[in-house]
Amino acid sequence: MTRRALADGILFTDQYQLTMSQIYFRMGLHEKEAQFEHYFRRYPDYGSHQAGFCIAAGMDSLLDWMDSAHVTDADIEALRSQVDGTGSRIFDEDFLSWLRSNGSFDCLSIRSMPEGRIVHANAPFTIVTGPLAMAQILETSLLNHLNFETLIATKAARVSQASRGRPVLEFGLRRSAGRGANAAARGALVGGATASSNVGMSHVMGVQPKGTHAHSMVQVFMSLGEGELGAFRAYADVYPDDCLLLVDTIDTLASGIPNAITVFDELSAKGHEPVGIRLDSGDLAYLAIQAAAQLNEAGYPDTTIVLSSSLDELVIFQILSQIDQEAPRYGIDPVRLIGRMVMGVGSKLATSAGQPYLDGVYKLMALRDSGSDSWNPAIKVSETPAKTPNPGDKDVVRIYDERGRSTADVMVEKGQSLDDGDVVELRHPIQPHSRRTLLRSEISEVEPLLVDVTVGGKRVDGSPGLAEISQRRVRDIDRLDPGVRRLVNPHRYHVSLTPGLWDLKQQLVAKAKASIT
Amino acid sequence: MTRRALADGILFTDQYQLTMSQIYFRMGLHEKEAQFEHYFRRYPDYGSHQAGFCIAAGMDSLLDWMDSAHVTDADIEALRSQVDGTGSRIFDEDFLSWLRSNGSFDCLSIRSMPEGRIVHANAPFTIVTGPLAMAQILETSLLNHLNFETLIATKAARVSQASRGRPVLEFGLRRSAGRGANAAARGALVGGATASSNVGMSHVMGVQPKGTHAHSMVQVFMSLGEGELGAFRAYADVYPDDCLLLVDTIDTLASGIPNAITVFDELSAKGHEPVGIRLDSGDLAYLAIQAAAQLNEAGYPDTTIVLSSSLDELVIFQILSQIDQEAPRYGIDPVRLIGRMVMGVGSKLATSAGQPYLDGVYKLMALRDSGSDSWNPAIKVSETPAKTPNPGDKDVVRIYDERGRSTADVMVEKGQSLDDGDVVELRHPIQPHSRRTLLRSEISEVEPLLVDVTVGGKRVDGSPGLAEISQRRVRDIDRLDPGVRRLVNPHRYHVSLTPGLWDLKQQLVAKAKASIT
């Protein structure tokens, strides 16, 4: 692993962050104070279904990385070896020497949406302030950590919603993106998965990992002539109080469930309570109903039925809808059946299938001389208007309506809030004629969203644990309009600018365009 | 990072591998010799386009992990803390003590498709032999490493093919799955990307990382009143022999390219050769043609034009087709234009957008007592016939036709090859009536595919480097039928069984079904 260590430290970044930093160094700009803003432009669109909100995640992982990513001699040696097309070195000794002494992120301050909270497209998610070169080098890793965990937390929140609050187990390690499986497990737990099969990451997160057995264990016993029943008995013998059996190695209804019931009877006779079964192939809606019928008949009306096999939020939504419709025909109460179900969700959760990346960006918003009070806003003009950032030194507030539902996230000038008047005017960030006015009386709360995470490199947000993060998520989802929560074709949540920030943006764009000669 | 170390070692596995291993331990089966086979069932299907082959990748990463993943005291402490629903411990001391002493992968032997070679759906990709418990625990991480790098290598091979052999740069770090970005960079390089922006992983792979500058650098100079031209001059000043400028911060054709030409003229006057420009937004086909026109006119007919912005194989295929059609209308030779182009491919390569996971599986194929000569084949019967594995102790050979093109991968009994007769009969692995006969005279070569990678935990394949891996890939793709190589709706490559293995499979399935009482 030694030679691979290079890939996990400060060189876990894009080459151009370093080439730009050397330019800043050469021009004496490297310690100028910069403000970068991170946000994403589009909610995940899975093709047949779309997200109307995201769940912020990844900050704790980013901070862990930042703590560990100090420049080492091996890093410098690697950079020293880089040459351009003519064989000349890319990085000069004076820059490398500066980097060796200053290459840490302790100089940066970060404000961000707390993990677990709902975050919206185009609203500031994270703001990084500090010396230009190090704030620039941070870009790639910040985006990597926050984009991916937010993507997975969002998917997990959707899967949990489709599952009607039943437990969701994250199973995706084997098909995730290499070591990104750990970020996937963390993101899933932040977004609402109840547990993960990933042993190591579960321990890191302080959650009991979950898992029972695979087909291979049944095959071992079959190959030894002891059959499925022998395998189930061995399982029950070792885990009498945690006996959850995978019933589809041979034939779910003809072999798996009858054998499971035999073993459950043997366990019950010894005073143990059987946990349940797992269905991993076939028509899961039909099999769940039939499994419930067999288990009920045998006197196990409450044992768990775990479903797995290519599940995602839409598949789960469909299975549960079908159970609602079909179960009564077999004399099964659908509410009671769904109430004993657990969802095992693997590949499609851990990779956010349909939309495997979030398009988060990190844009320079303002610059100032170190020690100066006032920021000089920066702009980038894109031929695609949606790609033109909203410049300036900003905060973001969430407006709740008279029902207590969130109705808009509004970018405001730093340290300010909304206008005090009876009417609050909101501007669409792109469309000049799209305005919205809210009466002050329609507003029940105006909540500042960004919190200080690190100040001068020191963590100040108290490193919240999973329980606190989950509370935030539950509370935010509760306060979201059901239209925005909808799994398919959700209503568009408003993200707006104050009139002052809108005017600033127009002025800067006009100035940049005027510079074209 | 200390608390996170747990997540990268041997506990980078699914919980059920450990619960099953404890059962094997309790039943005295843990050191029985097992043979597991890894293969994937379906080629990646990106929705609008599909892969007809995959490029094997990930073994070197897996072996690195296996080397480092010895059970530690911290691992044991974590497992000791696990409890079931009644509060009883999941793992007993005797099992943990065995695991502490024996929990390494040095006991396993691995045969596999060499990295860089073409591998097909349902053909054996990797075969692991060794004590049951450790071979079982390896499953999750083996699948994680091989599934993902193979997925990305496959995507990279397709992107490279669509790019007509022009250089492909992997840019996806910021939007990849956490630390999986490193596996993505490695997979991309194995699959045919020329270089990566990922600094650390490039150094691990012995490749120069690539990258120039982002919009933020131009914004910094604009914010200081020096404009895009000032930014370009600063870049050229620091990297006179590596000057590749991003030209779309304000307006590509009206500002970016004219400013780039000004700087190129200044560089040329000083005796340096400008490298080129990068286009990152807008209509890339149109802009590439217009950029070429402006650069040609200014006396730069050969400078590179890098394209980036949500590229994948289909987008590149379309852009190049359009350039073929449209460039002549503007007096531009399309062959010469494409010949100066480079593709920067990010998110969609690093996440294999459209199909973000490969469905590789790891199935028990045979068991035997340690020291015994003959394997006892194992079976799993699925209600989906495609999910029933092909049992037994096997090898796989590739048949080349009289043109020297590969025409089928055939599973044969271990140590055997095809029948010696004039006619070779091949059986479809699932469909009983689908047979194919080849005349011996139509066969130019029968090539055994699996090679020994580790024997008793010792690496024996000489740790091939990227150059050797690339040669294998180029050679295999050359020998593939163009129909199978097609980007959209490729022809289906044949993966077959010998009649002997087909009969074995039928017998085992019948026996398993007969066991249902």
Short mmCIF file of N, CA, C and O in Angstrom, two decimals, chain A residues 392-460:
data_model
loop_
_atom_site.label_atom_id
_atom_site.label_comp_id
_atom_site.label_asym_id
_atom_site.label_seq_id
_atom_site.Cartn_x
_atom_site.Cartn_y
_atom_site.Cartn_z
N GLY A 392 -20.39 37.56 -5.18
CA GLY A 392 -20.44 38.35 -3.97
C GLY A 392 -20.28 37.55 -2.70
O GLY A 392 -20.23 36.33 -2.71
N ASP A 393 -20.19 38.31 -1.59
CA ASP A 393 -19.99 37.77 -0.24
C ASP A 393 -21.38 37.56 0.34
O ASP A 393 -22.08 38.52 0.66
N LYS A 394 -21.79 36.28 0.46
CA LYS A 394 -23.21 36.00 0.67
C LYS A 394 -23.50 35.13 1.89
O LYS A 394 -22.64 34.42 2.39
N ASP A 395 -24.75 35.18 2.28
CA ASP A 395 -25.34 34.20 3.19
C ASP A 395 -26.56 33.63 2.50
O ASP A 395 -26.95 34.09 1.42
N VAL A 396 -27.18 32.66 3.13
CA VAL A 396 -28.42 32.12 2.57
C VAL A 396 -29.39 31.86 3.72
O VAL A 396 -28.99 31.43 4.79
N VAL A 397 -30.64 32.25 3.50
CA VAL A 397 -31.68 32.05 4.53
C VAL A 397 -32.80 31.21 3.93
O VAL A 397 -33.01 31.19 2.71
N ARG A 398 -33.50 30.49 4.79
CA ARG A 398 -34.65 29.69 4.36
C ARG A 398 -35.92 30.35 4.92
O ARG A 398 -35.98 30.67 6.10
N ILE A 399 -36.88 30.55 4.03
CA ILE A 399 -38.14 31.17 4.43
C ILE A 399 -39.20 30.09 4.61
O ILE A 399 -39.39 29.24 3.73
N TYR A 400 -39.85 30.13 5.75
CA TYR A 400 -40.96 29.20 6.03
C TYR A 400 -42.27 29.97 5.92
O TYR A 400 -42.37 31.11 6.39
N ASP A 401 -43.26 29.32 5.30
CA ASP A 401 -44.55 29.99 5.11
C ASP A 401 -45.43 29.86 6.36
O ASP A 401 -44.98 29.34 7.38
N GLU A 402 -46.66 30.33 6.25
CA GLU A 402 -47.53 30.34 7.43
C GLU A 402 -47.87 28.93 7.91
O GLU A 402 -48.25 28.76 9.06
N ARG A 403 -47.70 27.92 7.03
CA ARG A 403 -47.92 26.54 7.47
C ARG A 403 -46.69 25.96 8.15
O ARG A 403 -46.69 24.81 8.58
N GLY A 404 -45.58 26.73 8.15
CA GLY A 404 -44.33 26.20 8.69
C GLY A 404 -43.56 25.37 7.69
O GLY A 404 -42.59 24.70 8.02
N ARG A 405 -43.99 25.41 6.42
CA ARG A 405 -43.27 24.69 5.36
C ARG A 405 -42.22 25.60 4.74
O ARG A 405 -42.49 26.80 4.53
N SER A 406 -41.08 25.03 4.38
CA SER A 406 -40.07 25.85 3.71
C SER A 406 -40.59 26.20 2.32
O SER A 406 -41.17 25.37 1.63
N THR A 407 -40.40 27.46 1.92
CA THR A 407 -40.95 27.89 0.64
C THR A 407 -39.91 28.51 -0.29
O THR A 407 -40.13 28.54 -1.50
N ALA A 408 -38.78 28.95 0.26
CA ALA A 408 -37.72 29.48 -0.61
C ALA A 408 -36.41 29.55 0.17
O ALA A 408 -36.41 29.80 1.38
N ASP A 409 -35.29 29.31 -0.54
CA ASP A 409 -33.96 29.61 0.00
C ASP A 409 -33.49 30.86 -0.72
O ASP A 409 -33.50 30.91 -1.96
N VAL A 410 -33.07 31.85 0.04
CA VAL A 410 -32.76 33.15 -0.56
C VAL A 410 -31.32 33.53 -0.23
O VAL A 410 -30.91 33.52 0.93
N MET A 411 -30.56 33.88 -1.28
CA MET A 411 -29.21 34.38 -1.08
C MET A 411 -29.30 35.86 -0.69
O MET A 411 -29.99 36.64 -1.36
N VAL A 412 -28.63 36.20 0.39
CA VAL A 412 -28.63 37.59 0.88
C VAL A 412 -27.18 38.05 1.03
O VAL A 412 -26.26 37.23 1.09
N GLU A 413 -26.99 39.35 1.07
CA GLU A 413 -25.63 39.84 1.28
C GLU A 413 -25.17 39.45 2.69
O GLU A 413 -25.96 39.44 3.63
N LYS A 414 -23.90 39.11 2.81
CA LYS A 414 -23.35 38.58 4.05
C LYS A 414 -23.69 39.47 5.23
O LYS A 414 -23.55 40.69 5.16
N GLY A 415 -24.15 38.87 6.29
CA GLY A 415 -24.46 39.60 7.51
C GLY A 415 -25.80 40.29 7.47
O GLY A 415 -26.23 40.90 8.45
N GLN A 416 -26.48 40.22 6.32
CA GLN A 416 -27.80 40.85 6.23
C GLN A 416 -28.87 39.78 6.17
O GLN A 416 -28.59 38.61 5.97
N SER A 417 -30.12 40.21 6.35
CA SER A 417 -31.22 39.27 6.17
C SER A 417 -32.15 39.86 5.12
O SER A 417 -31.71 40.65 4.27
N LEU A 418 -33.40 39.51 5.14
CA LEU A 418 -34.35 40.04 4.16
C LEU A 418 -34.70 41.48 4.49
O LEU A 418 -34.51 41.94 5.61
N ASP A 419 -35.26 42.19 3.52
CA ASP A 419 -35.76 43.54 3.76
C ASP A 419 -36.78 43.52 4.89
O ASP A 419 -37.52 42.55 5.07
N ASP A 420 -36.85 44.63 5.62
CA ASP A 420 -37.75 44.69 6.77
C ASP A 420 -39.18 45.03 6.40
O ASP A 420 -40.08 44.92 7.23
N GLY A 421 -39.40 45.46 5.17
CA GLY A 421 -40.73 45.93 4.77
C GLY A 421 -41.82 44.88 4.83
O GLY A 421 -41.56 43.71 5.14
N ASP A 422 -43.02 45.28 4.53
CA ASP A 422 -44.16 44.37 4.57
C ASP A 422 -44.14 43.39 3.39
O ASP A 422 -44.83 42.38 3.43
N VAL A 423 -43.39 43.75 2.37
CA VAL A 423 -43.35 42.91 1.18
C VAL A 423 -41.90 42.54 0.91
O VAL A 423 -41.01 43.40 0.93
N VAL A 424 -41.64 41.25 0.73
CA VAL A 424 -40.30 40.78 0.45
C VAL A 424 -40.23 40.40 -1.03
O VAL A 424 -41.04 39.60 -1.51
N GLU A 425 -39.27 41.01 -1.74
CA GLU A 425 -39.16 40.70 -3.16
C GLU A 425 -38.02 39.70 -3.39
O GLU A 425 -36.92 39.88 -2.87
N LEU A 426 -38.33 38.67 -4.15
CA LEU A 426 -37.32 37.64 -4.47
C LEU A 426 -37.11 37.62 -5.98
O LEU A 426 -38.05 37.70 -6.75
N ARG A 427 -35.83 37.52 -6.39
CA ARG A 427 -35.52 37.49 -7.81
C ARG A 427 -35.02 36.10 -8.19
O ARG A 427 -34.20 35.50 -7.50
N HIS A 428 -35.49 35.61 -9.33
CA HIS A 428 -34.97 34.36 -9.88
C HIS A 428 -33.51 34.58 -10.26
O HIS A 428 -33.17 35.63 -10.82
N PRO A 429 -32.62 33.63 -9.98
CA PRO A 429 -31.20 33.89 -10.24
C PRO A 429 -30.85 34.07 -11.72
O PRO A 429 -29.81 34.64 -12.04
N ILE A 430 -31.68 33.60 -12.63
CA ILE A 430 -31.34 33.67 -14.05
C ILE A 430 -32.34 34.48 -14.85
O ILE A 430 -31.96 35.34 -15.64
N GLN A 431 -33.63 34.23 -14.65
CA GLN A 431 -34.64 34.84 -15.51
C GLN A 431 -35.00 36.24 -15.02
O GLN A 431 -35.54 36.41 -13.93
N PRO A 432 -34.72 37.26 -15.83
CA PRO A 432 -34.88 38.65 -15.37
C PRO A 432 -36.33 39.00 -15.03
O PRO A 432 -36.56 39.86 -14.18
N HIS A 433 -37.28 38.37 -15.67
CA HIS A 433 -38.67 38.78 -15.45
C HIS A 433 -39.37 37.90 -14.45
O HIS A 433 -40.57 38.07 -14.20
N SER A 434 -38.65 36.96 -13.87
CA SER A 434 -39.29 36.07 -12.92
C SER A 434 -39.03 36.59 -11.50
O SER A 434 -37.93 36.50 -10.97
N ARG A 435 -40.06 37.17 -10.91
CA ARG A 435 -39.97 37.72 -9.56
C ARG A 435 -41.06 37.09 -8.71
O ARG A 435 -42.07 36.64 -9.23
N ARG A 436 -40.85 37.13 -7.41
CA ARG A 436 -41.88 36.62 -6.52
C ARG A 436 -41.94 37.58 -5.35
O ARG A 436 -40.90 38.02 -4.86
N THR A 437 -43.14 37.93 -4.94
CA THR A 437 -43.26 38.76 -3.74
C THR A 437 -43.99 37.98 -2.67
O THR A 437 -44.94 37.26 -2.94
N LEU A 438 -43.48 38.11 -1.47
CA LEU A 438 -44.10 37.46 -0.31
C LEU A 438 -44.50 38.56 0.65
O LEU A 438 -43.73 39.50 0.89
N LEU A 439 -45.68 38.44 1.21
CA LEU A 439 -46.06 39.35 2.29
C LEU A 439 -45.35 38.90 3.56
O LEU A 439 -45.24 37.71 3.82
N ARG A 440 -44.90 39.85 4.31
CA ARG A 440 -44.24 39.53 5.57
C ARG A 440 -45.16 38.65 6.44
O ARG A 440 -44.70 37.74 7.14
N SER A 441 -46.44 38.89 6.33
CA SER A 441 -47.39 38.14 7.16
C SER A 441 -47.52 36.68 6.73
O SER A 441 -48.02 35.84 7.48
N GLU A 442 -47.04 36.39 5.53
CA GLU A 442 -47.08 34.98 5.07
C GLU A 442 -45.86 34.20 5.57
O GLU A 442 -45.75 33.00 5.34
N ILE A 443 -44.91 34.91 6.19
CA ILE A 443 -43.64 34.28 6.58
C ILE A 443 -43.67 33.96 8.07
O ILE A 443 -43.85 34.85 8.89
N SER A 444 -43.48 32.67 8.38
CA SER A 444 -43.48 32.32 9.81
C SER A 444 -42.07 32.33 10.39
O SER A 444 -41.89 32.47 11.59
N GLU A 445 -41.06 32.17 9.53
CA GLU A 445 -39.69 32.12 10.06
C GLU A 445 -38.70 32.41 8.93
O GLU A 445 -38.93 32.01 7.77
N VAL A 446 -37.62 33.09 9.26
CA VAL A 446 -36.50 33.28 8.32
C VAL A 446 -35.26 32.71 9.01
O VAL A 446 -34.82 33.23 10.03
N GLU A 447 -34.74 31.63 8.46
CA GLU A 447 -33.69 30.88 9.15
C GLU A 447 -32.36 30.97 8.39
O GLU A 447 -32.28 30.54 7.25
N PRO A 448 -31.32 31.49 9.03
CA PRO A 448 -29.99 31.44 8.38
C PRO A 448 -29.54 29.98 8.29
O PRO A 448 -29.74 29.22 9.23
N LEU A 449 -28.97 29.60 7.15
CA LEU A 449 -28.68 28.18 6.93
C LEU A 449 -27.22 27.77 7.15
O LEU A 449 -26.95 26.69 7.63
N LEU A 450 -26.29 28.62 6.74
CA LEU A 450 -24.89 28.20 6.80
C LEU A 450 -24.37 28.32 8.23
O LEU A 450 -24.68 29.28 8.93
N VAL A 451 -23.59 27.33 8.65
CA VAL A 451 -22.97 27.40 9.97
C VAL A 451 -21.45 27.32 9.82
O VAL A 451 -20.94 26.75 8.86
N ASP A 452 -20.76 27.90 10.76
CA ASP A 452 -19.30 27.79 10.77
C ASP A 452 -18.91 26.35 11.06
O ASP A 452 -19.37 25.77 12.05
N VAL A 453 -18.08 25.80 10.20
CA VAL A 453 -17.60 24.43 10.40
C VAL A 453 -16.16 24.45 10.90
O VAL A 453 -15.81 23.82 11.88
N THR A 454 -15.31 25.21 10.19
CA THR A 454 -13.96 25.44 10.68
C THR A 454 -13.69 26.93 10.61
O THR A 454 -14.15 27.63 9.70
N VAL A 455 -12.93 27.42 11.58
CA VAL A 455 -12.48 28.81 11.57
C VAL A 455 -10.97 28.74 11.72
O VAL A 455 -10.47 28.17 12.69
N GLY A 456 -10.25 29.27 10.72
CA GLY A 456 -8.78 29.19 10.74
C GLY A 456 -8.31 27.76 10.94
O GLY A 456 -7.39 27.48 11.71
N GLY A 457 -8.99 26.81 10.27
CA GLY A 457 -8.55 25.42 10.31
C GLY A 457 -9.05 24.64 11.53
O GLY A 457 -8.94 23.43 11.58
N LYS A 458 -9.62 25.31 12.53
CA LYS A 458 -10.08 24.62 13.75
C LYS A 458 -11.56 24.29 13.63
O LYS A 458 -12.38 25.16 13.33
N ARG A 459 -11.89 23.06 13.91
CA ARG A 459 -13.29 22.64 13.82
C ARG A 459 -14.11 23.27 14.95
O ARG A 459 -13.74 23.19 16.12
N VAL A 460 -15.22 23.90 14.60
CA VAL A 460 -16.01 24.62 15.61
C VAL A 460 -17.47 24.18 15.65
O VAL A 460 -18.27 24.75 16.38
#
